[in-house]
Amino acid sequence: MRLEDVARWSRVSTATVSRVLNNAPSVKNSTRARVMKAIETLKYNPNLHARSLAAGKSRSIGIIVSNLGNPFFWDIYRALERAARDAGYEVIIANTDYSSASLAASVWMMLGQRVAGLAAIVSEMDPQWIEVFEGHRIPVAYYGVNTPRKNIFNIRVQYRRGMEKLISHLYSLGHRRVGFVGHHTELGSIQERLKGVLDSVRRHPDLQVSAVEDEDSLEGGRRAARALLAANPTLTGLVCVNDWMAVGALRELRETGLCVPADISVTGFDNINLAQFCDPALTSVHLPRDRIGQIMCDFLINRESQYQHEFLIDPELVTRESTGPAGRNTVQT
Amino acid sequence: MRLEDVARWSRVSTATVSRVLNNAPSVKNSTRARVMKAIETLKYNPNLHARSLAAGKSRSIGIIVSNLGNPFFWDIYRALERAARDAGYEVIIANTDYSSASLAASVWMMLGQRVAGLAAIVSEMDPQWIEVFEGHRIPVAYYGVNTPRKNIFNIRVQYRRGMEKLISHLYSLGHRRVGFVGHHTELGSIQERLKGVLDSVRRHPDLQVSAVEDEDSLEGGRRAARALLAANPTLTGLVCVNDWMAVGALRELRETGLCVPADISVTGFDNINLAQFCDPALTSVHLPRDRIGQIMCDFLINRESQYQHEFLIDPELVTRESTGPAGRNTVQT
DNA sequence: TTGAAAGCGGTACCAG
DNA sequence: CTGGTACCGCTTTCAA
């Protein structure tokens, strides 16, 4: 079923059918109706490849994320998709699993698809890619690029400030020995969170921090918590790189018989919905996923975002049940 | 940067470059090397649209799901993606949000993309689509199509058996008044779960069931639980259509001050990872997402699945902490 | 308001 | 082993 079939059926040229398909204004109503009917009865379905090849562009924007299984990314995707769809665009997703190889493949694919714009929400985004994109003239919205760069649209979360808020919160509750549950710490934006922790340490000389890393998953969080406690049984607080892993950590603590927050406090990051649904509800720091998704889409499509080149986010502390005064593990001096 | 540029640079014809790109065996090593180098230095990136238009097919398979935000669907997607990638295929995702309109759009898009195969894991899949697909000659793997049909590959979960296992489990623990947390009950496969519940009622005449529905989300589960308890304060058990909503329900119960399972038992469905990470861990029924994803992909790509036309799954009961003997709410007769 | 025809960037068949 | 060259299905001038 091709354009030509529809054209023949409705006794017009393919050009006219094409016009109808694209709502060109210059088509007589009667012919338009005839063509529409043909499309209908023939169940014609345009070949998107041919369409974007001929048009030289595709009505779709791409989004690459590290781990869609983590609700944080999912929320951003949702917001971006909604905005894109409202503007008449499709969204193509790619998941990288924090793998550089996978990222490369995804980027390649997006480029091959000739997406109209690309949202890169991957902590493993290597600066080299930025140049590749510039060469391709395709607008890209980044998330979490830390090295300042001119002429790129970047959403930068002030992780360190977020982490500092969390750490200060714990410190003021009397915690002096905390563990950090991280993941893929070699990566930029994540590294940033760890730095936030370490900075806070410097600020509070009597604070001891031990870090461990595992994969970004419930199981990863659980294993990390286990490792941390095994090496350091007297920890009174667990700072997790994100809520997703924190939920895993909570599970491990429960298993061990430790009560949160009576015996040990736990903090997350991102403030995903699940943070309110786990037990105890997680103290976290809020990242506006909806906003992020919208802004990125807005930039990609309209290209005239009111935010020049960088959009800064200062995460806000959200205190819930998982943090409390340092309890029985506290050294009695 | 087009094929022709590469051809010119390496002093060969576009045909040869194409051969190199597709690993055709009949290319002299020296020329292959030259072309490769050209591709490399020019940073040539093939236009996927042109490619699949010319080839008449695309190396990608599509997957349509109802709610990727629910880990159940995510797990299936992951398995399918892994299998597809191993076979050299890309995977295109589409999410429908349980909306028929959205489903139609997704199907249309997949058809337009000329996917090599399609996995439809949507409870709202209307039988009419099956005919559309047959007209398009594209292999489709369905999940949860209940009305028996010849010549389609379908993975059918015996929801009713699963539900019966859950209900029997509760019944044997002394529960006689249970609530059903459902969602979109007008849809086929979900309807099936509700039927499972109702069937069990018939089997146990003294069992009372009240049902409520809400959206498939943590919040939805929570609201449903609230509604159920408000209308029926003496329930001793909550049967949820899936784990995702069950986690939301657990939250509500905790809020209300009810202890699970001491005061009220809760069951899920799917046995997603999160079921082991929530508190209390959920009693559920296991659905092998990995297996499902693999089998679907296998069928789509190799088309000679050892499973003829239907793959039946009999969900297995997994007992955990969220269910126990009917407690204080039990009527003292 | 409509049609004819030249591409868009590849693929693949047919020669050589 | 390599080149020439019809398409693939649709968009988009340019004329009519």
XYZ file of C-alpha atoms (C1' of nucleotides) in Angstrom:
698
model
C 0.000 0.000 0.000
C 1.867 3.042 -1.243
C 1.153 6.650 -1.914
C 0.714 5.806 -5.551
C -2.039 3.323 -4.831
C -3.942 5.951 -2.957
C -3.344 8.406 -5.774
C -4.642 6.016 -8.384
C -7.681 5.121 -6.290
C -8.620 8.735 -5.816
C -7.652 9.784 -9.339
C -5.131 12.422 -8.368
C -1.352 12.618 -8.415
C 0.904 11.417 -5.662
C 1.781 15.031 -5.021
C -1.755 15.786 -4.051
C -2.035 12.814 -1.788
C 1.138 13.936 -0.130
C -0.369 17.360 0.343
C -3.406 15.896 1.989
C -1.249 13.820 4.236
C 0.614 16.879 5.368
C -2.429 19.108 5.667
C -1.273 21.468 2.998
C -3.848 24.262 2.816
C -3.960 24.387 -0.959
C -6.154 21.399 -1.600
C -9.738 21.669 -2.709
C -12.046 20.282 -0.107
C -13.702 17.874 -2.441
C -10.429 16.292 -3.513
C -9.183 16.228 0.009
C -12.261 14.316 1.023
C -11.812 11.884 -1.831
C -8.210 11.248 -0.902
C -9.069 10.840 2.744
C -11.618 8.271 1.840
C -9.096 6.397 -0.261
C -6.621 6.421 2.597
C -9.311 5.134 4.847
C -10.577 2.306 2.710
C -7.149 1.251 1.530
C -5.919 1.361 5.101
C -2.947 3.215 3.776
C -0.043 3.525 6.153
C 2.755 5.895 5.163
C 6.274 4.566 5.153
C 7.990 6.679 7.752
C 11.414 5.939 6.342
C 10.526 7.190 2.920
C 8.871 10.161 4.458
C 11.754 11.327 6.555
C 14.211 10.516 3.842
C 12.415 12.708 1.364
C 11.672 15.414 3.869
C 15.230 15.387 5.091
C 14.072 15.474 8.660
C 12.145 13.348 11.078
C 9.424 14.450 13.422
C 11.022 12.702 16.328
C 13.357 13.583 19.089
C 15.612 11.139 20.841
C 16.272 10.654 24.489
C 19.145 8.653 25.859
C 19.164 7.698 29.521
C 21.361 5.585 31.729
C 18.778 3.421 33.381
C 15.104 3.692 32.579
C 14.452 1.053 35.210
C 15.232 3.661 37.832
C 12.058 5.742 38.229
C 14.093 8.910 38.199
C 14.862 8.532 34.515
C 11.443 7.232 33.784
C 9.858 10.365 35.201
C 12.015 12.597 33.064
C 11.199 10.570 30.007
C 7.496 10.847 30.724
C 7.601 14.583 31.017
C 9.660 14.929 27.897
C 7.421 12.589 25.966
C 4.292 14.430 26.941
C 5.770 17.741 25.888
C 7.091 16.313 22.647
C 3.837 14.660 21.757
C 1.977 17.883 22.375
C 4.270 19.502 19.880
C 3.652 16.759 17.362
C 6.860 14.837 17.827
C 7.575 11.201 18.450
C 10.123 10.200 21.036
C 12.706 7.527 20.571
C 14.227 6.098 23.723
C 17.572 4.466 24.205
C 18.888 2.995 27.401
C 22.610 2.704 28.025
C 22.956 0.781 31.269
C 25.764 3.131 32.147
C 27.852 1.548 29.428
C 29.951 3.738 27.188
C 29.752 1.225 24.386
C 26.025 1.204 24.650
C 25.973 4.969 24.694
C 28.018 5.101 21.528
C 25.646 2.708 19.828
C 22.663 4.738 20.953
C 24.120 8.000 19.769
C 24.945 6.436 16.449
C 21.436 5.168 16.122
C 19.921 8.529 16.965
C 22.162 10.205 14.444
C 21.191 7.617 11.871
C 17.550 8.277 12.604
C 18.230 11.925 11.961
C 16.345 12.908 15.073
C 15.263 16.512 15.220
C 16.792 16.870 18.653
C 18.449 14.810 21.332
C 18.155 14.770 25.094
C 21.143 13.185 26.755
C 20.517 12.239 30.337
C 23.443 10.000 30.874
C 26.030 10.409 33.531
C 28.547 8.660 31.315
C 28.286 11.306 28.591
C 31.830 11.899 27.522
C 32.765 15.443 26.458
C 34.035 14.116 23.130
C 30.475 13.502 22.068
C 29.651 17.132 22.378
C 31.938 17.837 19.475
C 30.437 15.057 17.433
C 27.038 16.591 17.898
C 28.264 20.004 16.979
C 29.523 18.547 13.738
C 26.095 17.146 13.027
C 24.283 20.378 13.699
C 21.693 18.638 15.759
C 20.428 20.389 18.875
C 21.263 18.518 22.027
C 20.065 19.092 25.557
C 22.396 17.705 28.148
C 21.791 16.779 31.711
C 24.543 16.798 34.240
C 27.495 17.894 32.170
C 29.805 19.305 34.764
C 32.701 20.700 32.838
C 31.476 24.176 31.903
C 31.113 24.554 28.159
C 29.876 27.379 26.089
C 27.085 26.975 23.616
C 25.491 23.867 24.929
C 22.200 23.631 26.706
C 22.807 21.893 29.949
C 20.732 21.161 32.979
C 23.056 21.142 35.879
C 22.017 19.825 39.214
C 24.002 21.120 42.092
C 24.611 17.734 43.512
C 27.136 18.932 45.981
C 24.706 21.341 47.511
C 22.136 18.612 47.673
C 24.544 16.253 49.292
C 25.672 18.896 51.696
C 22.107 19.471 52.784
C 21.708 15.810 53.452
C 24.989 15.526 55.292
C 24.338 18.613 57.383
C 20.960 17.231 58.253
C 22.553 14.022 59.476
C 25.347 15.833 61.224
C 22.977 18.020 63.137
C 21.187 14.878 64.254
C 24.421 13.721 65.793
C 25.700 11.367 63.131
C 29.466 11.136 62.906
C 30.083 7.893 61.064
C 28.248 7.535 57.784
C 28.550 5.274 54.791
C 28.067 6.321 51.176
C 26.222 4.004 48.827
C 27.327 4.966 45.350
C 27.420 3.536 41.884
C 29.724 3.823 38.914
C 31.758 6.411 40.711
C 34.080 6.886 37.799
C 31.348 8.809 36.063
C 31.043 12.544 36.099
C 27.771 13.450 37.677
C 27.905 10.623 40.135
C 31.422 11.494 41.051
C 29.948 14.878 41.801
C 27.714 13.455 44.461
C 30.574 11.673 46.095
C 32.533 14.919 46.037
C 29.624 16.544 47.772
C 29.948 14.023 50.514
C 33.669 14.437 50.808
C 33.366 18.207 50.848
C 31.042 17.966 53.756
C 33.530 15.832 55.511
C 36.070 18.550 55.204
C 33.542 20.923 56.674
C 32.953 18.625 59.607
C 36.372 17.294 60.574
C 34.947 14.803 63.006
C 32.775 13.144 60.381
C 33.939 9.817 59.057
C 32.803 8.589 55.669
C 33.337 5.259 54.011
C 32.136 4.695 50.479
C 31.180 1.657 48.479
C 29.764 1.293 45.034
C 27.522 -1.154 43.250
C 25.098 -1.134 40.372
C 22.121 1.195 40.183
C 19.399 -1.195 41.223
C 17.527 -2.380 44.256
C 19.908 -5.309 44.574
C 22.880 -3.031 44.099
C 21.739 -0.842 46.956
C 21.230 -3.829 49.135
C 24.646 -5.290 48.445
C 26.311 -1.945 48.967
C 24.654 -1.533 52.336
C 25.734 -4.992 53.320
C 29.328 -4.344 52.317
C 29.368 -1.046 54.147
C 28.066 -2.515 57.372
C 30.309 -5.521 57.202
C 33.362 -3.305 57.000
C 31.990 -0.740 59.376
C 29.479 -2.071 61.897
C 29.179 1.118 63.864
C 27.828 3.360 61.123
C 24.883 5.447 62.226
C 23.950 6.759 58.815
C 23.773 5.656 55.208
C 23.845 8.265 52.473
C 22.717 6.813 49.184
C 23.437 8.207 45.761
C 19.777 7.937 44.842
C 16.428 6.779 46.177
C 16.376 3.680 44.064
C 19.462 2.238 45.689
C 18.322 3.535 49.055
C 15.251 1.349 48.868
C 17.559 -1.589 48.350
C 19.635 -0.512 51.310
C 16.567 -0.267 53.531
C 15.795 -3.863 52.752
C 19.220 -4.983 53.854
C 19.010 -3.086 57.101
C 15.674 -4.623 57.909
C 17.155 -8.025 57.223
C 20.007 -7.305 59.588
C 17.555 -6.392 62.282
C 18.533 -2.756 62.309
C 15.738 -0.264 62.774
C 15.589 2.831 60.629
C 15.974 5.475 61.897
C 16.337 4.289 65.492
C 19.523 2.364 64.840
C 20.643 3.886 61.617
C 19.473 6.722 59.385
C 19.196 6.499 55.618
C 18.974 9.185 52.973
C 18.186 9.004 49.280
C 18.423 11.453 46.415
C 15.991 12.435 43.643
C 12.811 12.185 45.673
C 11.111 9.724 43.378
C 7.571 8.693 44.212
C 8.724 5.443 45.652
C 10.526 7.391 48.371
C 7.155 8.056 49.936
C 5.982 4.521 49.515
C 8.766 2.615 51.136
C 9.017 1.937 54.823
C 10.213 4.070 56.422
C 9.578 6.868 53.954
C 12.888 8.201 52.712
C 14.450 11.488 53.578
C 15.697 12.747 50.257
C 16.459 15.761 48.175
C 14.059 16.812 45.472
C 14.872 16.871 41.789
C 12.055 18.240 39.600
C 11.888 15.559 36.918
C 8.802 17.020 35.283
C 10.431 20.370 34.956
C 13.596 18.867 33.607
C 11.801 16.905 30.934
C 9.718 19.867 29.873
C 12.591 22.257 29.695
C 14.719 19.921 27.671
C 11.935 19.319 25.209
C 11.158 22.987 25.029
C 14.715 23.780 24.173
C 14.997 21.075 21.561
C 11.842 22.010 19.759
C 11.617 25.741 20.118
C 15.297 26.356 20.471
C 14.637 29.599 22.262
C 14.482 28.549 25.798
C 14.373 31.418 28.202
C 17.240 29.725 30.001
C 20.296 30.658 28.032
C 22.736 27.868 28.191
C 22.553 26.416 31.585
C 19.677 25.642 33.834
C 20.721 25.283 37.429
C 18.872 23.190 39.944
C 19.347 23.549 43.632
C 17.849 20.403 45.159
C 15.672 20.910 48.170
C 15.806 18.784 51.281
C 12.749 16.677 52.021
C 12.771 15.237 55.480
C 10.856 12.049 56.114
C 10.931 9.090 58.423
C 14.219 7.500 57.509
C 16.406 9.930 59.373
C 16.548 10.628 63.071
C 18.926 11.274 65.938
C 22.019 9.116 65.990
C 21.014 6.206 68.162
C 22.488 3.295 69.955
C 25.463 2.910 67.717
C 26.780 6.256 68.810
C 30.068 6.051 70.621
C 29.537 7.060 74.215
C 32.392 9.462 74.888
C 28.066 13.068 4.737
C 26.606 10.503 2.372
C 27.556 7.213 0.884
C 28.698 9.027 -2.202
C 31.153 11.162 -0.268
C 32.727 8.081 1.149
C 32.824 6.519 -2.289
C 34.522 9.522 -3.801
C 37.035 9.744 -0.982
C 38.019 6.117 -1.323
C 37.802 6.088 -5.105
C 35.251 3.350 -5.430
C 31.602 3.206 -6.326
C 28.754 3.652 -3.893
C 27.936 0.021 -4.475
C 31.234 -1.031 -3.028
C 30.912 1.198 -0.036
C 27.523 -0.287 0.556
C 29.052 -3.730 0.389
C 31.628 -2.836 2.964
C 28.935 -1.406 5.189
C 27.021 -4.638 5.017
C 30.030 -6.917 5.328
C 29.559 -8.434 1.938
C 32.227 -11.098 1.590
C 33.145 -10.210 -1.955
C 35.313 -7.189 -1.324
C 39.056 -7.185 -1.683
C 40.731 -6.594 1.624
C 42.698 -3.659 0.424
C 39.649 -1.794 -0.849
C 37.706 -2.703 2.235
C 40.431 -1.179 4.328
C 40.455 1.949 2.212
C 36.723 2.359 2.516
C 36.796 1.721 6.218
C 39.367 4.397 6.594
C 37.243 6.817 4.626
C 34.260 6.044 6.790
C 36.379 6.601 9.816
C 37.934 9.880 8.844
C 34.802 11.342 7.348
C 32.867 10.220 10.406
C 30.296 8.870 8.029
C 27.012 7.931 9.589
C 24.556 5.974 7.443
C 21.067 7.343 7.108
C 18.913 4.637 8.607
C 15.846 5.849 6.779
C 17.464 5.584 3.398
C 18.845 2.247 4.330
C 15.626 0.640 5.391
C 13.740 2.250 2.569
C 16.071 0.774 0.011
C 16.362 -2.544 1.753
C 12.618 -2.739 2.174
C 13.023 -3.843 5.743
C 14.384 -2.550 9.007
C 16.576 -4.339 11.450
C 14.380 -3.463 14.334
C 11.549 -5.000 16.210
C 8.913 -3.075 18.063
C 7.485 -3.621 21.484
C 4.334 -2.010 22.749
C 3.531 -2.100 26.442
C 0.863 -0.633 28.644
C 2.999 0.902 31.336
C 6.762 0.756 31.263
C 6.777 2.514 34.599
C 5.554 -0.687 36.152
C 8.619 -2.889 36.623
C 6.731 -5.863 35.288
C 6.732 -4.437 31.773
C 10.202 -3.100 32.160
C 11.543 -6.549 32.932
C 9.937 -8.025 29.861
C 11.312 -5.246 27.739
C 14.791 -5.821 29.078
C 14.737 -9.495 28.293
C 13.381 -8.870 24.852
C 15.903 -6.172 24.143
C 18.818 -8.309 25.173
C 17.680 -11.138 22.955
C 17.017 -8.816 20.049
C 20.335 -7.070 20.351
C 22.129 -10.387 20.406
C 20.450 -11.168 17.132
C 21.496 -7.832 15.690
C 18.193 -6.035 15.995
C 17.263 -2.713 17.471
C 14.207 -2.403 19.648
C 11.682 0.371 19.426
C 9.506 0.903 22.486
C 6.088 2.431 22.701
C 4.099 2.990 25.844
C 0.321 3.201 25.739
C -0.729 4.138 29.243
C -3.606 1.722 28.830
C -5.137 4.073 26.318
C -6.660 2.672 23.171
C -5.957 5.852 21.285
C -2.359 5.688 22.304
C -2.220 2.071 21.304
C -3.559 2.894 17.877
C -0.948 5.580 17.444
C 1.801 3.230 18.536
C 0.705 0.489 16.212
C 0.543 2.946 13.381
C 4.000 4.146 14.131
C 5.408 0.631 14.288
C 3.782 -0.179 10.998
C 5.191 2.991 9.522
C 8.622 2.036 10.771
C 8.192 -1.263 8.988
C 9.430 -3.133 12.018
C 10.570 -6.661 11.355
C 8.369 -7.908 14.161
C 6.143 -6.653 16.914
C 5.639 -7.685 20.510
C 2.332 -6.540 21.899
C 2.185 -6.675 25.651
C -0.865 -4.581 26.188
C -3.933 -5.633 28.038
C -5.982 -3.253 25.924
C -5.087 -5.049 22.679
C -8.308 -5.209 20.781
C -8.927 -8.265 18.588
C -9.499 -6.020 15.601
C -5.811 -5.243 15.506
C -4.974 -8.840 14.956
C -6.581 -8.625 11.559
C -4.773 -5.433 10.734
C -1.484 -7.128 11.438
C -2.413 -10.119 9.367
C -3.020 -7.770 6.469
C 0.435 -6.319 6.906
C 2.179 -9.661 6.987
C 4.242 -8.659 9.955
C 4.873 -11.251 12.636
C 3.347 -10.321 15.943
C 3.809 -11.908 19.340
C 0.950 -11.227 21.675
C 0.775 -11.371 25.399
C -2.430 -12.023 27.193
C -4.844 -12.391 24.341
C -7.595 -14.395 25.896
C -9.998 -15.124 23.110
C -8.523 -18.210 21.489
C -7.384 -17.537 17.938
C -5.660 -19.687 15.461
C -2.431 -18.690 13.837
C -1.210 -16.138 16.282
C 1.622 -16.516 18.699
C 0.314 -15.745 22.101
C 1.692 -15.951 25.571
C -1.177 -16.676 27.804
C -0.905 -16.379 31.526
C -3.406 -18.384 33.444
C -4.401 -15.503 35.604
C -7.344 -17.278 37.056
C -5.213 -20.098 38.311
C -2.803 -17.599 39.767
C -5.577 -15.715 41.448
C -7.097 -18.894 42.728
C -3.828 -19.862 44.322
C -3.681 -16.537 46.057
C -7.277 -16.693 47.186
C -6.990 -20.250 48.405
C -3.909 -19.267 50.310
C -5.800 -16.500 52.030
C -8.859 -18.631 52.570
C -6.861 -21.341 54.240
C -5.446 -18.700 56.545
C -8.944 -17.922 57.659
C -9.713 -14.879 55.560
C -13.348 -14.498 54.620
C -13.663 -10.847 53.672
C -11.217 -9.621 51.097
C -10.952 -6.599 48.865
C -9.697 -6.605 45.276
C -7.491 -3.767 44.120
C -7.806 -3.682 40.364
C -7.247 -1.326 37.507
C -8.858 -0.750 34.170
C -11.149 -3.658 34.735
C -12.807 -3.230 31.398
C -9.728 -4.669 29.759
C -9.305 -8.279 28.795
C -6.405 -9.653 30.711
C -7.138 -7.643 33.790
C -10.745 -8.638 33.663
C -9.349 -12.132 33.706
C -7.761 -11.578 37.076
C -10.955 -10.248 38.500
C -12.740 -13.278 37.136
C -10.207 -15.415 38.920
C -11.193 -13.764 42.122
C -14.872 -14.120 41.496
C -14.469 -17.757 40.539
C -12.837 -18.410 43.828
C -15.708 -16.787 45.563
C -18.014 -19.242 43.973
C -15.760 -21.987 45.204
C -15.867 -20.641 48.736
C -19.440 -19.536 49.310
C -18.620 -17.870 52.586
C -16.006 -15.588 51.031
C -16.978 -11.987 50.489
C -15.202 -9.904 47.885
C -15.484 -6.233 47.151
C -13.600 -4.730 44.256
C -12.317 -1.281 43.426
C -10.236 0.011 40.585
C -7.751 2.784 40.074
C -4.777 3.484 37.854
C -1.764 1.216 37.646
C 0.609 3.135 39.863
C 1.776 3.377 43.423
C -0.702 6.160 44.044
C -3.440 4.201 42.358
C -2.851 1.259 44.642
C -2.900 3.490 47.629
C -6.136 5.188 46.691
C -7.769 1.886 45.897
C -6.840 0.495 49.279
C -8.201 3.569 50.958
C -11.485 3.343 49.087
C -11.799 -0.326 49.860
C -11.253 0.122 53.577
C -13.478 3.118 53.792
C -16.364 1.146 52.358
C -15.445 -2.029 54.136
C -13.561 -1.536 57.386
C -13.549 -5.163 58.392
C -11.623 -6.571 55.486
C -8.900 -8.975 56.540
C -7.246 -9.314 53.172
C -6.356 -7.234 50.125
C -5.791 -8.964 46.828
C -4.043 -6.679 44.374
C -4.008 -7.042 40.628
C -0.238 -6.635 40.607
C 2.723 -5.993 42.868
C 3.132 -2.417 41.778
C -0.267 -1.410 43.063
C 0.181 -3.638 46.088
C 3.164 -1.580 47.159
C 0.937 1.465 47.037
C -1.679 -0.347 49.064
C 0.860 -1.289 51.711
C 1.670 2.343 52.154
C -1.932 3.207 52.788
C -2.344 0.464 55.347
C 0.700 1.627 57.226
C -0.705 5.128 57.234
C -3.966 3.864 58.651
C -2.113 2.153 61.423
C -2.961 -1.310 60.225
C -0.252 -3.922 60.542
C 0.425 -6.284 57.692
C -0.114 -9.165 58.069
C -1.250 -9.050 61.689
C -4.300 -6.911 60.967
C -4.676 -7.435 57.286
C -2.993 -9.560 54.644
C -1.951 -8.292 51.232
C -1.100 -10.122 48.039
C 0.430 -8.959 44.801
C 0.864 -10.480 41.368
C 3.857 -10.718 38.984
C 6.532 -11.160 41.633
C 8.609 -8.199 40.512
C 11.857 -7.546 42.323
C 10.321 -4.803 44.344
C 8.061 -7.380 45.968
C 11.042 -8.566 47.951
C 12.177 -5.084 48.782
C 9.054 -3.624 50.261
C 8.035 -3.978 53.855
C 6.604 -6.439 54.499
C 7.816 -8.466 51.539
C 4.879 -9.298 49.327
C 3.251 -12.640 48.886
C 2.773 -12.878 45.162
C 2.550 -15.164 42.205
C 5.489 -15.485 39.883
C 5.471 -14.478 36.237
C 8.722 -15.263 34.385
C 9.373 -11.943 32.661
C 12.757 -12.983 31.336
C 11.339 -16.061 29.775
C 8.471 -14.133 28.271
C 10.729 -11.569 26.692
C 13.065 -14.165 25.289
C 10.370 -16.339 23.865
C 8.635 -13.454 22.180
C 11.842 -12.267 20.611
C 12.755 -15.759 19.590
C 9.481 -16.172 17.834
C 9.662 -12.848 16.074
C 13.144 -13.323 14.760
C 13.434 -17.017 14.112
C 9.775 -17.617 13.499
C 10.173 -21.237 14.422
C 9.530 -21.212 18.067
C 9.225 -24.629 19.554
C 6.005 -23.408 21.085
C 3.457 -23.679 18.368
C 0.948 -20.964 18.782
C 0.353 -20.537 22.413
C 2.685 -20.516 25.341
C 0.904 -21.153 28.580
C 2.120 -19.891 31.901
C 0.890 -21.284 35.165
C 1.939 -18.728 37.781
C 3.476 -20.132 40.917
C 2.627 -18.961 44.404
C 5.408 -17.237 46.322
C 4.622 -16.824 49.974
C 6.274 -14.020 51.851
C 5.634 -11.821 54.843
C 2.563 -9.924 53.737
C 0.102 -12.723 54.354
C -0.776 -14.400 57.607
C -3.685 -15.770 59.604
C -6.787 -13.646 59.628
C -6.368 -11.489 62.680
C -8.263 -9.145 64.904
C -10.718 -8.052 62.273
C -12.131 -11.517 62.078
C -15.726 -11.732 63.086
C -15.973 -13.652 66.306
C -18.840 -16.014 65.655
C -5.561 23.829 -7.120
C -3.072 20.148 -9.332
C 0.511 17.308 -11.899
C 5.196 16.083 -13.576
C 9.464 15.004 -12.222
C 13.768 15.508 -9.716
C 15.694 14.028 -5.876
C 16.503 12.114 -0.564
C 20.571 8.238 0.615
C 20.955 3.790 0.231
C 20.556 -1.344 -1.836
C 21.027 -4.884 -5.077
C 20.836 -6.789 -9.581
C 23.335 -7.167 -13.774
C 27.456 -6.701 -16.340
C 32.139 -6.828 -16.997
C 35.894 -8.179 -7.172
C 33.844 -3.731 -8.780
C 30.860 -0.275 -11.228
C 26.543 1.304 -13.340
C 22.060 2.011 -12.374
C 17.283 1.107 -11.630
C 14.472 1.536 -7.853
C 12.498 2.068 -2.425
C 8.138 5.525 -1.133
C 7.551 10.104 -0.284
C 8.363 15.400 -0.560
C 8.797 19.412 -3.034
C 9.798 22.757 -6.503
C 8.203 24.385 -10.950
C 4.692 24.834 -14.358
C 0.378 24.590 -15.929
